[in-house]
Short mmCIF file of C-alpha atoms in Angstrom, two decimals:
data_model
loop_
_atom_site.label_atom_id
_atom_site.label_comp_id
_atom_site.label_asym_id
_atom_site.label_seq_id
_atom_site.Cartn_x
_atom_site.Cartn_y
_atom_site.Cartn_z
CA MET G 1 -0.11 -0.09 -0.19
CA LEU G 2 2.85 2.44 0.72
CA GLY G 3 4.57 1.61 -2.39
CA LYS G 4 1.52 2.05 -4.37
CA ARG G 5 0.74 5.49 -2.78
CA ARG G 6 4.48 6.52 -3.45
CA ARG G 7 4.29 5.34 -7.03
CA SER G 8 0.93 7.27 -7.78
CA LEU G 9 2.22 10.39 -6.36
CA ALA G 10 5.48 10.07 -8.38
CA LEU G 11 3.70 9.52 -11.49
CA LEU G 12 1.66 12.43 -11.07
CA TYR G 13 4.78 14.69 -10.42
CA SER G 14 6.46 13.34 -13.30
CA ALA G 15 3.50 13.86 -15.39
CA LEU G 16 3.57 17.66 -14.41
CA ALA G 17 7.65 17.80 -15.29
CA ALA G 18 6.79 16.40 -18.83
CA THR G 19 4.08 18.61 -19.38
CA THR G 20 6.21 21.65 -18.61
CA PHE G 21 8.93 20.42 -20.49
CA LEU G 22 7.01 19.61 -23.61
CA ALA G 23 5.36 23.21 -23.31
CA GLY G 24 8.66 24.81 -23.49
CA CYS G 25 9.76 22.93 -26.71
CA GLY G 26 7.20 24.13 -29.23
CA ASN G 27 8.03 24.89 -32.69
CA ASP G 28 8.32 28.79 -32.99
CA THR G 29 7.76 28.62 -36.80
CA VAL G 30 4.27 27.31 -36.43
CA ALA G 31 1.55 29.72 -37.22
CA PRO G 32 -0.53 30.12 -33.94
CA ASP G 33 -3.92 28.82 -33.85
CA PRO G 34 -6.36 31.60 -33.41
CA ALA G 35 -8.70 29.63 -31.15
CA ALA G 36 -5.64 28.66 -28.85
CA ARG G 37 -4.89 32.52 -28.65
CA ASP G 38 -8.45 33.10 -27.52
CA ASP G 39 -8.05 30.61 -24.82
CA ALA G 40 -4.97 31.64 -23.61
CA ALA G 41 -6.00 35.65 -23.68
CA PHE G 42 -8.97 34.29 -21.74
CA THR G 43 -6.83 32.22 -19.28
CA HIS G 44 -4.47 35.08 -18.37
CA ARG G 45 -7.66 37.52 -17.87
CA LYS G 46 -8.98 34.82 -14.84
CA PRO G 47 -7.13 34.46 -11.63
CA LEU G 48 -5.35 31.34 -10.81
CA ALA G 49 -8.21 29.02 -10.09
CA ALA G 50 -6.40 26.80 -7.64
CA LEU G 51 -5.33 29.97 -5.46
CA GLU G 52 -9.06 31.09 -5.23
CA TRP G 53 -10.38 27.81 -4.21
CA ASN G 54 -7.39 27.74 -1.78
CA GLN G 55 -8.52 30.87 -0.54
CA LEU G 56 -11.79 29.33 0.08
CA ALA G 57 -10.56 26.76 2.01
CA LEU G 58 -8.48 29.27 4.26
CA SER G 59 -11.82 30.80 4.96
CA MET G 60 -13.18 27.32 6.02
CA ILE G 61 -10.25 26.70 8.53
CA GLU G 62 -11.01 30.15 9.76
CA LYS G 63 -14.72 29.15 10.30
CA HIS G 64 -14.41 25.51 11.57
CA LYS G 65 -11.16 25.89 13.29
CA PRO G 66 -9.61 22.36 12.88
CA ASN G 67 -6.58 21.53 14.70
CA GLN G 68 -3.16 22.44 12.80
CA GLN G 69 -2.50 18.99 11.73
CA ALA G 70 -5.79 18.46 10.28
CA ALA G 71 -5.77 21.70 8.38
CA LEU G 72 -2.64 21.11 6.85
CA ARG G 73 -3.73 17.61 5.78
CA GLY G 74 -6.55 19.15 4.26
CA MET G 75 -4.59 21.52 2.23
CA ALA G 76 -2.40 18.82 1.10
CA TYR G 77 -5.17 16.63 -0.37
CA LEU G 78 -6.94 19.52 -2.00
CA THR G 79 -3.52 20.55 -3.67
CA LEU G 80 -3.09 17.07 -4.82
CA ALA G 81 -6.54 16.81 -5.81
CA GLN G 82 -6.20 20.07 -7.72
CA PHE G 83 -2.77 19.20 -9.62
CA GLY G 84 -4.27 15.88 -10.56
CA ALA G 85 -7.40 17.36 -12.03
CA ALA G 86 -5.48 19.89 -13.96
CA ASP G 87 -2.66 17.25 -15.21
CA ALA G 88 -5.90 14.99 -16.62
CA ALA G 89 -7.40 17.86 -18.25
CA GLN G 90 -4.43 19.07 -20.25
CA ARG G 91 -4.08 15.54 -21.21
CA GLN G 92 -7.54 14.54 -22.39
CA ALA G 93 -9.07 18.02 -23.11
CA PRO G 94 -6.32 20.33 -23.60
CA LYS G 95 -8.41 23.51 -23.13
CA PRO G 96 -7.85 26.20 -20.50
CA ILE G 97 -11.54 26.30 -19.86
CA ALA G 98 -11.73 22.75 -19.04
CA THR G 99 -8.75 22.91 -16.63
CA LEU G 100 -10.60 25.55 -14.59
CA GLY G 101 -13.68 23.26 -14.55
CA ALA G 102 -11.28 20.27 -13.68
CA ILE G 103 -9.76 22.40 -10.76
CA ALA G 104 -13.21 23.26 -9.59
CA GLY G 105 -14.66 20.05 -9.62
CA ALA G 106 -11.65 18.31 -7.85
CA SER G 107 -11.83 21.21 -5.18
CA ALA G 108 -15.50 21.08 -4.43
CA VAL G 109 -15.41 17.02 -3.66
CA VAL G 110 -12.24 17.41 -1.15
CA LEU G 111 -13.68 20.38 0.37
CA ALA G 112 -16.77 18.85 0.66
CA TYR G 113 -15.19 15.85 2.34
CA LEU G 114 -13.21 18.05 4.66
CA TYR G 115 -16.24 20.23 5.54
CA PRO G 116 -19.50 18.25 5.11
CA ALA G 117 -21.79 20.77 6.35
CA ASP G 118 -20.85 23.29 3.51
CA ALA G 119 -20.93 20.96 0.73
CA ALA G 120 -23.95 22.68 -0.68
CA ALA G 121 -21.91 25.90 -0.75
CA PHE G 122 -18.98 24.34 -2.65
CA ASP G 123 -21.34 22.95 -5.45
CA ALA G 124 -23.01 26.29 -5.46
CA GLU G 125 -19.60 28.04 -6.14
CA VAL G 126 -18.84 25.71 -8.95
CA ARG G 127 -21.97 26.71 -10.63
CA THR G 128 -21.62 30.13 -10.02
CA ARG G 129 -18.28 29.93 -12.00
CA GLU G 130 -20.01 28.14 -14.76
CA ALA G 131 -22.76 30.77 -14.87
CA ALA G 132 -20.09 33.60 -15.06
CA LEU G 133 -18.69 32.19 -18.25
CA ALA G 134 -19.84 32.93 -21.97
CA PRO G 135 -22.24 30.19 -23.00
CA GLY G 136 -19.97 29.01 -25.54
CA ARG G 137 -17.70 28.00 -22.76
CA GLN G 138 -19.72 26.46 -20.27
CA ALA G 139 -19.84 23.18 -22.07
CA GLY G 140 -15.86 23.02 -21.94
CA PHE G 141 -16.13 23.75 -18.07
CA ARG G 142 -18.47 21.16 -17.38
CA ALA G 143 -16.32 18.36 -19.02
CA GLY G 144 -13.47 19.59 -17.20
CA GLU G 145 -15.52 19.61 -13.77
CA SER G 146 -16.59 15.88 -14.50
CA LEU G 147 -13.23 14.97 -14.93
CA GLY G 148 -12.20 16.77 -11.63
CA ARG G 149 -14.70 15.40 -9.70
CA ALA G 150 -13.52 11.87 -10.50
CA VAL G 151 -9.74 13.08 -9.53
CA GLY G 152 -11.20 14.39 -6.38
CA ALA G 153 -12.95 11.27 -5.37
CA LYS G 154 -9.48 9.34 -5.74
CA ALA G 155 -7.79 11.76 -3.41
CA VAL G 156 -10.70 11.54 -1.06
CA ALA G 157 -10.51 7.82 -1.37
CA LEU G 158 -6.65 8.18 -0.43
CA ALA G 159 -7.51 10.33 2.53
CA ARG G 160 -9.99 8.01 3.87
CA SER G 161 -7.36 5.06 4.08
CA ASP G 162 -4.62 7.24 5.81
CA ARG G 163 -5.68 6.19 9.27
CA PHE G 164 -5.63 9.94 10.51
CA ASP G 165 -9.28 9.50 11.78
CA ALA G 166 -8.39 6.03 13.41
CA PRO G 167 -10.00 5.73 16.82
CA TRP G 168 -7.59 5.47 19.56
CA THR G 169 -7.82 2.36 22.12
CA GLY G 170 -4.80 2.68 24.12
CA THR G 171 -4.20 3.78 27.67
CA VAL G 172 -1.77 6.43 28.81
CA PRO G 173 1.56 4.92 30.15
CA SER G 174 2.75 5.81 33.65
CA GLY G 175 6.28 6.07 35.10
CA PRO G 176 9.08 8.69 35.64
CA GLY G 177 9.55 11.04 32.71
CA ILE G 178 6.29 10.07 31.06
CA TRP G 179 3.77 12.66 30.16
CA PHE G 180 0.70 12.72 32.48
CA SER G 181 -2.48 15.17 32.53
CA SER G 182 -2.75 17.12 35.96
CA THR G 183 -6.29 18.44 35.05
CA VAL G 184 -9.28 17.01 36.75
CA PRO G 185 -10.74 15.04 35.19
CA PRO G 186 -7.55 14.31 33.12
CA THR G 187 -7.36 15.50 29.35
CA PRO G 188 -6.87 12.71 27.13
CA PRO G 189 -3.78 12.82 24.69
CA ALA G 190 -3.87 14.96 21.60
CA LEU G 191 -3.76 13.07 18.40
CA PRO G 192 -2.35 10.03 19.82
CA MET G 193 -2.67 8.24 16.57
CA LEU G 194 -0.86 10.75 14.53
CA GLY G 195 2.37 8.94 14.36
CA LEU G 196 0.79 6.29 12.66
CA VAL G 197 -0.85 8.24 9.67
CA GLU G 198 0.30 6.89 6.40
CA PRO G 199 2.74 9.53 5.08
CA PHE G 200 2.86 10.27 1.17
CA PHE G 201 6.45 9.64 0.47
CA MET G 202 8.24 8.17 3.71
CA SER G 203 8.20 4.61 4.20
CA SER G 204 6.55 5.11 7.87
CA GLY G 205 6.02 7.95 10.30
CA ASN G 206 8.83 7.30 12.38
CA GLN G 207 11.23 6.66 9.47
CA PHE G 208 13.49 9.33 10.69
CA ARG G 209 12.45 9.30 14.10
CA PRO G 210 15.69 10.31 16.79
CA ALA G 211 16.54 8.05 19.43
CA ALA G 212 14.87 8.49 22.84
CA PRO G 213 16.37 11.24 25.22
CA PRO G 214 18.80 10.24 28.07
CA ALA G 215 16.68 9.08 31.12
#
């Protein structure tokens, strides 16, 4: 499972590197396609879609106030889904408007998983972005959105299996030099399962952990 996870992420980043390299190797002697020029001009007039959705995600963090580990985990999966959706759209439907739709679809799916109480608001945000487009561009946006939602669902499946929400069934150890809660009643340990969360690239959460301190 760990190897498969790392390979999937590595393939995504390799695809991005290849796309960037090929984009810089175009033949300058070929006359530009007017439609491509129009799409490029449209893209440059729009703010970066991923940044807009990330700003929405930050507003959700301010609203719901998750702990910092949960907030950072959510942003990681959101960014992973956005990248995967944009990469898939550029390969399957190479139009800037499809990429915008793909990022929107992926973002809405991941944000709905992270903040289910606001799921309707995320879907409404997607529809608002579609409605703001010229009628001739809406079909391309929806095609990208469908692709992005599929990629977002894969990111959510990855998140559901990372053990972040695994229940803790252990007990607090006791002894000299070991943490204990002096409150009444005792405060439970914070995020006791965090060390068992499946990492993106490391083999395990304790791969680089230093030795225990001197007694």
